[in-house]
Amino acid sequence: MPRHIVCLTFDFDTMSGFIARGMTTPTPLSRGEFGALASGRIVAFLKSRGIRTTWFTPGFTIETYPSESAAVAKAGHEIANHSWAHIPNAAMSRDEEEADLVRASEAIVRLTGRKPRGYRSPAWDLSAHTIDLLVAQGFVYDSSLMGSDYVPYRARRGDVAELGKPYRFGEQTALIEMPISWSLDDHPHFEFIRTEAMILPGLQSARTVMQNWLDEFLYMKKSVDWGVLTYTMHPYVIGRGYRMLAFDELVDRLEAEGAVFMTMEDAAAEARARLFA
Ligand SMILES: [Zn+2]
């Protein structure tokens, strides 16, 4: 029996990403603040569909918005580790990265009563130490890499990339990689960001983006009998009204096409059983 899993995932960043980028004037901060408001309408929508999802929630959000974070957990969604302060991993020393990871997991334990099973890095950039730290801390899965699309794989450590030499692959770990892609992330499609260094235009048509996202699911159905497709959203991005309407339609279409909606934790458990069979 073919089985095509969809993980709807939400990176519940609120202001953390803006603060980590030094965008601390009131207006950018308020963009993040909107995520707390939008989380309520997203949770209500998911409840109306009976879909459980995964929320990668920084410790910053848990401690800044305790009631909104508790509402997500109480609605049955998985809360996974997305760092405490949303600082890119490679911008920290190994010790700083470890301390931030532990602090974030402790905030999740206080919120949910259990350790997070999964991790997603801020802005999807891992440091050379991240996989080791995740393995040592007993994480089951990571969702930050792009080496596959529909089939999870085992994360490696110790790859060596040297200019002018063939790539050397490191050893596989027990950590399950649940792959992602910028093309399946709402942020670059929709968010207009202007800094002194760059302009990210964003502001794409929501229905065009959702059609692309549906096509990705249809191609998964054509190409594999079993697979997991992961969509990544941010409450302050997808939570805008016209995007919520388009997202609602996408969920309708996915349901009609037989998508099996699961938390990433549950999908990773299924992937693990297959990878270690
Ligand atoms: Zn994030």
mmCIF file of C-alpha atoms and ligand atoms in Angstrom:
data_model
loop_
_atom_site.group_PDB
_atom_site.id
_atom_site.type_symbol
_atom_site.label_atom_id
_atom_site.label_comp_id
_atom_site.label_asym_id
_atom_site.label_seq_id
_atom_site.Cartn_x
_atom_site.Cartn_y
_atom_site.Cartn_z
ATOM 1 C CA MET A 1 0.000 0.000 0.000
ATOM 2 C CA PRO A 2 1.505 3.362 -0.983
ATOM 3 C CA ARG A 3 1.777 5.776 1.910
ATOM 4 C CA HIS A 4 2.481 9.455 1.414
ATOM 5 C CA ILE A 5 3.075 11.384 4.608
ATOM 6 C CA VAL A 6 2.886 15.156 5.010
ATOM 7 C CA CYS A 7 4.486 16.958 7.948
ATOM 8 C CA LEU A 8 3.142 20.454 8.445
ATOM 9 C CA THR A 9 5.803 22.181 10.531
ATOM 10 C CA PHE A 10 5.776 25.630 12.093
ATOM 11 C CA ASP A 11 8.883 27.497 13.230
ATOM 12 C CA PHE A 12 7.428 29.527 16.080
ATOM 13 C CA ASP A 13 10.145 32.185 16.038
ATOM 14 C CA THR A 14 8.200 35.323 17.035
ATOM 15 C CA MET A 15 10.831 38.073 17.522
ATOM 16 C CA SER A 16 13.804 35.756 18.083
ATOM 17 C CA GLY A 17 15.092 35.799 14.495
ATOM 18 C CA PHE A 18 14.856 39.572 14.264
ATOM 19 C CA ILE A 19 16.739 40.004 17.549
ATOM 20 C CA ALA A 20 19.415 37.523 16.438
ATOM 21 C CA ARG A 21 19.883 39.587 13.255
ATOM 22 C CA GLY A 22 20.143 42.829 15.223
ATOM 23 C CA MET A 23 16.791 44.133 13.894
ATOM 24 C CA THR A 24 15.637 45.476 17.250
ATOM 25 C CA THR A 25 13.765 48.646 16.374
ATOM 26 C CA PRO A 26 10.038 48.494 17.186
ATOM 27 C CA THR A 27 8.678 47.686 13.723
ATOM 28 C CA PRO A 28 10.678 44.527 12.921
ATOM 29 C CA LEU A 29 10.049 43.328 16.476
ATOM 30 C CA SER A 30 6.325 43.819 15.918
ATOM 31 C CA ARG A 31 6.514 41.599 12.816
ATOM 32 C CA GLY A 32 7.646 38.812 15.080
ATOM 33 C CA GLU A 33 5.041 39.718 17.673
ATOM 34 C CA PHE A 34 2.335 39.084 15.069
ATOM 35 C CA GLY A 35 3.384 35.415 15.149
ATOM 36 C CA ALA A 36 2.003 35.059 18.669
ATOM 37 C CA LEU A 37 -1.399 36.344 17.537
ATOM 38 C CA ALA A 38 -1.328 34.239 14.368
ATOM 39 C CA SER A 39 -0.475 31.066 16.293
ATOM 40 C CA GLY A 40 -4.012 31.085 17.720
ATOM 41 C CA ARG A 41 -5.723 31.128 14.322
ATOM 42 C CA ILE A 42 -3.390 28.413 13.004
ATOM 43 C CA VAL A 43 -4.071 26.161 16.005
ATOM 44 C CA ALA A 44 -7.835 26.716 15.533
ATOM 45 C CA PHE A 45 -7.572 25.841 11.831
ATOM 46 C CA LEU A 46 -5.585 22.659 12.551
ATOM 47 C CA LYS A 47 -8.136 21.663 15.190
ATOM 48 C CA SER A 48 -10.953 22.088 12.664
ATOM 49 C CA ARG A 49 -9.129 19.603 10.391
ATOM 50 C CA GLY A 50 -8.020 17.234 13.147
ATOM 51 C CA ILE A 51 -4.375 17.521 12.078
ATOM 52 C CA ARG A 52 -1.445 17.222 14.480
ATOM 53 C CA THR A 53 1.707 19.089 13.506
ATOM 54 C CA THR A 54 5.158 19.974 14.778
ATOM 55 C CA TRP A 55 6.144 23.352 16.193
ATOM 56 C CA PHE A 56 9.861 24.095 16.326
ATOM 57 C CA THR A 57 9.710 26.573 19.177
ATOM 58 C CA PRO A 58 12.714 28.566 20.428
ATOM 59 C CA GLY A 59 13.117 28.805 24.198
ATOM 60 C CA PHE A 60 12.791 32.552 23.653
ATOM 61 C CA THR A 61 9.186 32.097 22.471
ATOM 62 C CA ILE A 62 8.296 29.668 25.268
ATOM 63 C CA GLU A 63 9.499 32.165 27.898
ATOM 64 C CA THR A 64 8.141 35.286 26.151
ATOM 65 C CA TYR A 65 4.748 33.810 25.203
ATOM 66 C CA PRO A 66 4.048 31.098 27.770
ATOM 67 C CA SER A 67 0.279 30.988 27.246
ATOM 68 C CA GLU A 68 0.458 30.893 23.422
ATOM 69 C CA SER A 69 3.138 28.193 23.610
ATOM 70 C CA ALA A 70 1.069 26.201 26.102
ATOM 71 C CA ALA A 71 -1.967 26.468 23.811
ATOM 72 C CA VAL A 72 0.006 24.861 20.973
ATOM 73 C CA ALA A 73 1.197 22.018 23.220
ATOM 74 C CA LYS A 74 -2.254 21.543 24.761
ATOM 75 C CA ALA A 75 -3.805 21.186 21.302
ATOM 76 C CA GLY A 76 -1.699 18.053 20.831
ATOM 77 C CA HIS A 77 1.058 19.399 18.609
ATOM 78 C CA GLU A 78 4.650 18.285 18.990
ATOM 79 C CA ILE A 79 7.022 20.888 20.448
ATOM 80 C CA ALA A 80 10.547 20.448 19.078
ATOM 81 C CA ASN A 81 13.855 22.214 19.685
ATOM 82 C CA HIS A 82 14.648 25.265 17.546
ATOM 83 C CA SER A 83 17.465 26.672 19.764
ATOM 84 C CA TRP A 84 16.865 29.119 22.588
ATOM 85 C CA ALA A 85 17.951 32.418 21.001
ATOM 86 C CA HIS A 86 17.804 31.666 17.236
ATOM 87 C CA ILE A 87 21.516 32.418 16.763
ATOM 88 C CA PRO A 88 23.003 30.629 13.713
ATOM 89 C CA ASN A 89 24.901 27.582 15.015
ATOM 90 C CA ALA A 90 28.073 28.350 13.086
ATOM 91 C CA ALA A 91 28.223 31.796 14.749
ATOM 92 C CA MET A 92 28.699 30.153 18.181
ATOM 93 C CA SER A 93 31.547 28.209 19.756
ATOM 94 C CA ARG A 94 30.893 24.510 20.489
ATOM 95 C CA ASP A 95 30.310 25.296 24.166
ATOM 96 C CA GLU A 96 27.937 28.172 23.404
ATOM 97 C CA GLU A 97 25.997 26.027 20.962
ATOM 98 C CA GLU A 98 25.711 23.208 23.478
ATOM 99 C CA ALA A 99 24.552 25.558 26.245
ATOM 100 C CA ASP A 100 21.907 27.130 23.969
ATOM 101 C CA LEU A 101 20.655 23.679 22.908
ATOM 102 C CA VAL A 102 20.384 22.470 26.513
ATOM 103 C CA ARG A 103 18.657 25.670 27.637
ATOM 104 C CA ALA A 104 16.109 25.292 24.820
ATOM 105 C CA SER A 105 15.388 21.653 25.720
ATOM 106 C CA GLU A 106 14.926 22.600 29.377
ATOM 107 C CA ALA A 107 12.319 25.188 28.401
ATOM 108 C CA ILE A 108 10.483 22.501 26.405
ATOM 109 C CA VAL A 109 10.584 20.049 29.313
ATOM 110 C CA ARG A 110 9.035 22.720 31.562
ATOM 111 C CA LEU A 111 6.320 23.326 28.957
ATOM 112 C CA THR A 112 5.452 19.762 27.954
ATOM 113 C CA GLY A 113 6.927 17.510 30.629
ATOM 114 C CA ARG A 114 9.042 15.626 28.110
ATOM 115 C CA LYS A 115 12.310 16.051 26.275
ATOM 116 C CA PRO A 116 12.077 17.138 22.643
ATOM 117 C CA ARG A 117 12.727 14.336 20.130
ATOM 118 C CA GLY A 118 13.512 16.614 17.234
ATOM 119 C CA TYR A 119 15.653 19.584 16.321
ATOM 120 C CA ARG A 120 15.728 22.201 13.586
ATOM 121 C CA SER A 121 18.550 24.745 13.382
ATOM 122 C CA PRO A 122 17.985 28.496 13.128
ATOM 123 C CA ALA A 123 18.052 29.462 9.430
ATOM 124 C CA TRP A 124 18.964 25.830 8.605
ATOM 125 C CA ASP A 125 22.708 26.196 8.926
ATOM 126 C CA LEU A 126 24.422 23.560 11.067
ATOM 127 C CA SER A 127 27.865 23.984 12.573
ATOM 128 C CA ALA A 128 30.531 21.293 12.349
ATOM 129 C CA HIS A 129 29.500 20.237 15.876
ATOM 130 C CA THR A 130 25.710 20.156 15.645
ATOM 131 C CA ILE A 131 25.201 16.506 14.661
ATOM 132 C CA ASP A 132 27.572 15.336 17.433
ATOM 133 C CA LEU A 133 25.722 17.461 20.000
ATOM 134 C CA LEU A 134 22.323 16.155 18.875
ATOM 135 C CA VAL A 135 23.473 12.531 19.019
ATOM 136 C CA ALA A 136 25.038 13.057 22.472
ATOM 137 C CA GLN A 137 21.823 14.638 23.763
ATOM 138 C CA GLY A 138 19.656 11.780 22.555
ATOM 139 C CA PHE A 139 17.721 13.503 19.794
ATOM 140 C CA VAL A 140 15.895 11.146 17.410
ATOM 141 C CA TYR A 141 15.783 13.406 14.375
ATOM 142 C CA ASP A 142 17.073 16.609 12.811
ATOM 143 C CA SER A 143 15.242 18.643 10.184
ATOM 144 C CA SER A 144 17.806 21.068 8.748
ATOM 145 C CA LEU A 145 19.447 19.395 5.736
ATOM 146 C CA MET A 146 18.590 19.174 2.049
ATOM 147 C CA GLY A 147 20.251 15.964 0.817
ATOM 148 C CA SER A 148 16.936 14.294 -0.121
ATOM 149 C CA ASP A 149 13.365 15.343 -0.762
ATOM 150 C CA TYR A 150 10.871 12.570 0.049
ATOM 151 C CA VAL A 151 12.945 9.919 1.799
ATOM 152 C CA PRO A 152 14.526 10.613 5.194
ATOM 153 C CA TYR A 153 18.111 9.456 5.668
ATOM 154 C CA ARG A 154 20.733 8.994 8.373
ATOM 155 C CA ALA A 155 22.639 12.179 9.205
ATOM 156 C CA ARG A 156 26.441 11.892 8.874
ATOM 157 C CA ARG A 157 29.221 13.393 10.925
ATOM 158 C CA GLY A 158 32.757 14.186 9.858
ATOM 159 C CA ASP A 159 32.249 14.856 6.142
ATOM 160 C CA VAL A 160 35.323 16.569 4.634
ATOM 161 C CA ALA A 161 35.019 19.151 1.848
ATOM 162 C CA GLU A 162 38.342 20.358 0.440
ATOM 163 C CA LEU A 163 38.782 22.459 -2.650
ATOM 164 C CA GLY A 164 40.321 20.451 -5.474
ATOM 165 C CA LYS A 165 39.688 17.056 -3.844
ATOM 166 C CA PRO A 166 36.787 14.602 -4.082
ATOM 167 C CA TYR A 167 34.274 14.865 -1.279
ATOM 168 C CA ARG A 168 34.861 12.528 1.666
ATOM 169 C CA PHE A 169 31.729 11.217 3.357
ATOM 170 C CA GLY A 170 31.801 10.816 7.142
ATOM 171 C CA GLU A 171 30.112 8.089 9.175
ATOM 172 C CA GLN A 172 26.377 7.654 9.374
ATOM 173 C CA THR A 173 24.821 8.301 12.758
ATOM 174 C CA ALA A 174 21.578 7.045 14.312
ATOM 175 C CA LEU A 175 20.076 10.518 13.901
ATOM 176 C CA ILE A 176 17.267 10.535 11.322
ATOM 177 C CA GLU A 177 17.420 13.457 8.906
ATOM 178 C CA MET A 178 13.972 14.745 7.891
ATOM 179 C CA PRO A 179 14.961 16.802 4.844
ATOM 180 C CA ILE A 180 13.707 20.298 4.086
ATOM 181 C CA SER A 181 14.032 22.829 1.280
ATOM 182 C CA TRP A 182 13.873 26.595 0.971
ATOM 183 C CA SER A 183 11.354 26.048 -1.835
ATOM 184 C CA LEU A 184 8.979 24.452 0.705
ATOM 185 C CA ASP A 185 9.460 27.225 3.283
ATOM 186 C CA ASP A 186 7.023 30.134 3.405
ATOM 187 C CA HIS A 187 9.639 32.669 4.516
ATOM 188 C CA PRO A 188 11.627 33.348 1.320
ATOM 189 C CA HIS A 189 8.481 33.284 -0.847
ATOM 190 C CA PHE A 190 6.535 35.778 1.202
ATOM 191 C CA GLU A 191 8.663 37.965 3.466
ATOM 192 C CA PHE A 192 9.917 41.325 2.274
ATOM 193 C CA ILE A 193 13.153 42.127 4.108
ATOM 194 C CA ARG A 194 15.241 45.238 3.516
ATOM 195 C CA THR A 195 18.534 45.732 5.314
ATOM 196 C CA GLU A 196 21.612 47.755 4.417
ATOM 197 C CA ALA A 197 23.197 44.596 3.037
ATOM 198 C CA MET A 198 20.313 43.172 0.990
ATOM 199 C CA ILE A 199 16.736 43.252 -0.191
ATOM 200 C CA LEU A 200 14.705 40.026 -0.166
ATOM 201 C CA PRO A 201 11.620 40.784 -2.275
ATOM 202 C CA GLY A 202 9.229 38.034 -1.077
ATOM 203 C CA LEU A 203 5.524 38.907 -1.460
ATOM 204 C CA GLN A 204 4.749 36.130 -3.974
ATOM 205 C CA SER A 205 1.198 35.136 -4.838
ATOM 206 C CA ALA A 206 0.026 32.776 -2.096
ATOM 207 C CA ARG A 207 -1.960 30.597 -4.504
ATOM 208 C CA THR A 208 1.013 30.209 -6.849
ATOM 209 C CA VAL A 209 3.237 29.098 -3.987
ATOM 210 C CA MET A 210 0.583 26.662 -2.707
ATOM 211 C CA GLN A 211 0.208 25.218 -6.236
ATOM 212 C CA ASN A 212 3.975 24.586 -6.274
ATOM 213 C CA TRP A 213 3.698 22.934 -2.864
ATOM 214 C CA LEU A 214 0.839 20.719 -4.063
ATOM 215 C CA ASP A 215 2.822 19.756 -7.189
ATOM 216 C CA GLU A 216 5.680 18.656 -4.947
ATOM 217 C CA PHE A 217 3.246 16.258 -3.230
ATOM 218 C CA LEU A 218 1.890 14.989 -6.561
ATOM 219 C CA TYR A 219 5.426 14.259 -7.760
ATOM 220 C CA MET A 220 6.181 12.407 -4.522
ATOM 221 C CA LYS A 221 3.130 10.212 -5.235
ATOM 222 C CA LYS A 222 4.430 9.531 -8.748
ATOM 223 C CA SER A 223 7.981 8.757 -7.741
ATOM 224 C CA VAL A 224 7.956 6.844 -4.433
ATOM 225 C CA ASP A 225 5.593 4.364 -2.728
ATOM 226 C CA TRP A 226 6.518 5.668 0.706
ATOM 227 C CA GLY A 227 7.712 9.157 1.444
ATOM 228 C CA VAL A 228 7.501 12.177 3.716
ATOM 229 C CA LEU A 229 6.981 15.710 2.449
ATOM 230 C CA THR A 230 7.776 18.496 4.896
ATOM 231 C CA TYR A 231 6.375 21.998 4.606
ATOM 232 C CA THR A 232 7.896 24.704 6.796
ATOM 233 C CA MET A 233 5.872 27.703 7.877
ATOM 234 C CA HIS A 234 6.212 30.586 10.323
ATOM 235 C CA PRO A 235 3.095 31.846 12.120
ATOM 236 C CA TYR A 236 3.952 35.484 11.384
ATOM 237 C CA VAL A 237 4.274 34.624 7.682
ATOM 238 C CA ILE A 238 1.575 32.058 6.841
ATOM 239 C CA GLY A 239 -0.804 33.624 9.385
ATOM 240 C CA ARG A 240 -1.712 36.569 7.120
ATOM 241 C CA GLY A 241 -5.334 36.302 5.962
ATOM 242 C CA TYR A 242 -4.851 35.762 2.230
ATOM 243 C CA ARG A 243 -2.145 33.190 2.904
ATOM 244 C CA MET A 244 -4.351 31.346 5.404
ATOM 245 C CA LEU A 245 -7.062 31.055 2.727
ATOM 246 C CA ALA A 246 -4.584 29.601 0.232
ATOM 247 C CA PHE A 247 -3.109 27.278 2.879
ATOM 248 C CA ASP A 248 -6.611 26.076 3.794
ATOM 249 C CA GLU A 249 -7.157 25.155 0.123
ATOM 250 C CA LEU A 250 -3.816 23.370 -0.038
ATOM 251 C CA VAL A 251 -4.807 21.215 2.933
ATOM 252 C CA ASP A 252 -8.109 20.388 1.164
ATOM 253 C CA ARG A 253 -6.241 19.312 -1.961
ATOM 254 C CA LEU A 254 -3.682 17.274 -0.011
ATOM 255 C CA GLU A 255 -6.487 15.488 1.851
ATOM 256 C CA ALA A 256 -8.229 14.722 -1.445
ATOM 257 C CA GLU A 257 -4.944 13.300 -2.792
ATOM 258 C CA GLY A 258 -4.614 10.929 0.161
ATOM 259 C CA ALA A 259 -1.970 12.701 2.240
ATOM 260 C CA VAL A 260 -1.369 11.172 5.676
ATOM 261 C CA PHE A 261 -0.736 14.049 8.084
ATOM 262 C CA MET A 262 1.620 13.263 10.951
ATOM 263 C CA THR A 263 3.844 14.982 13.467
ATOM 264 C CA MET A 264 7.484 14.858 12.485
ATOM 265 C CA GLU A 265 8.204 12.748 15.550
ATOM 266 C CA ASP A 266 5.788 10.072 14.313
ATOM 267 C CA ALA A 267 7.058 10.302 10.728
ATOM 268 C CA ALA A 268 10.663 10.012 11.970
ATOM 269 C CA ALA A 269 9.742 6.900 13.950
ATOM 270 C CA GLU A 270 8.335 5.353 10.769
ATOM 271 C CA ALA A 271 11.435 6.389 8.810
ATOM 272 C CA ARG A 272 13.701 4.988 11.517
ATOM 273 C CA ALA A 273 11.965 1.618 11.399
ATOM 274 C CA ARG A 274 12.523 1.510 7.636
ATOM 275 C CA LEU A 275 16.147 2.732 7.736
ATOM 276 C CA PHE A 276 17.165 0.284 10.444
ATOM 277 C CA ALA A 277 15.019 -2.653 9.244
HETATM 278 ZN ZN ZN B 1 13.408 29.922 12.895
#
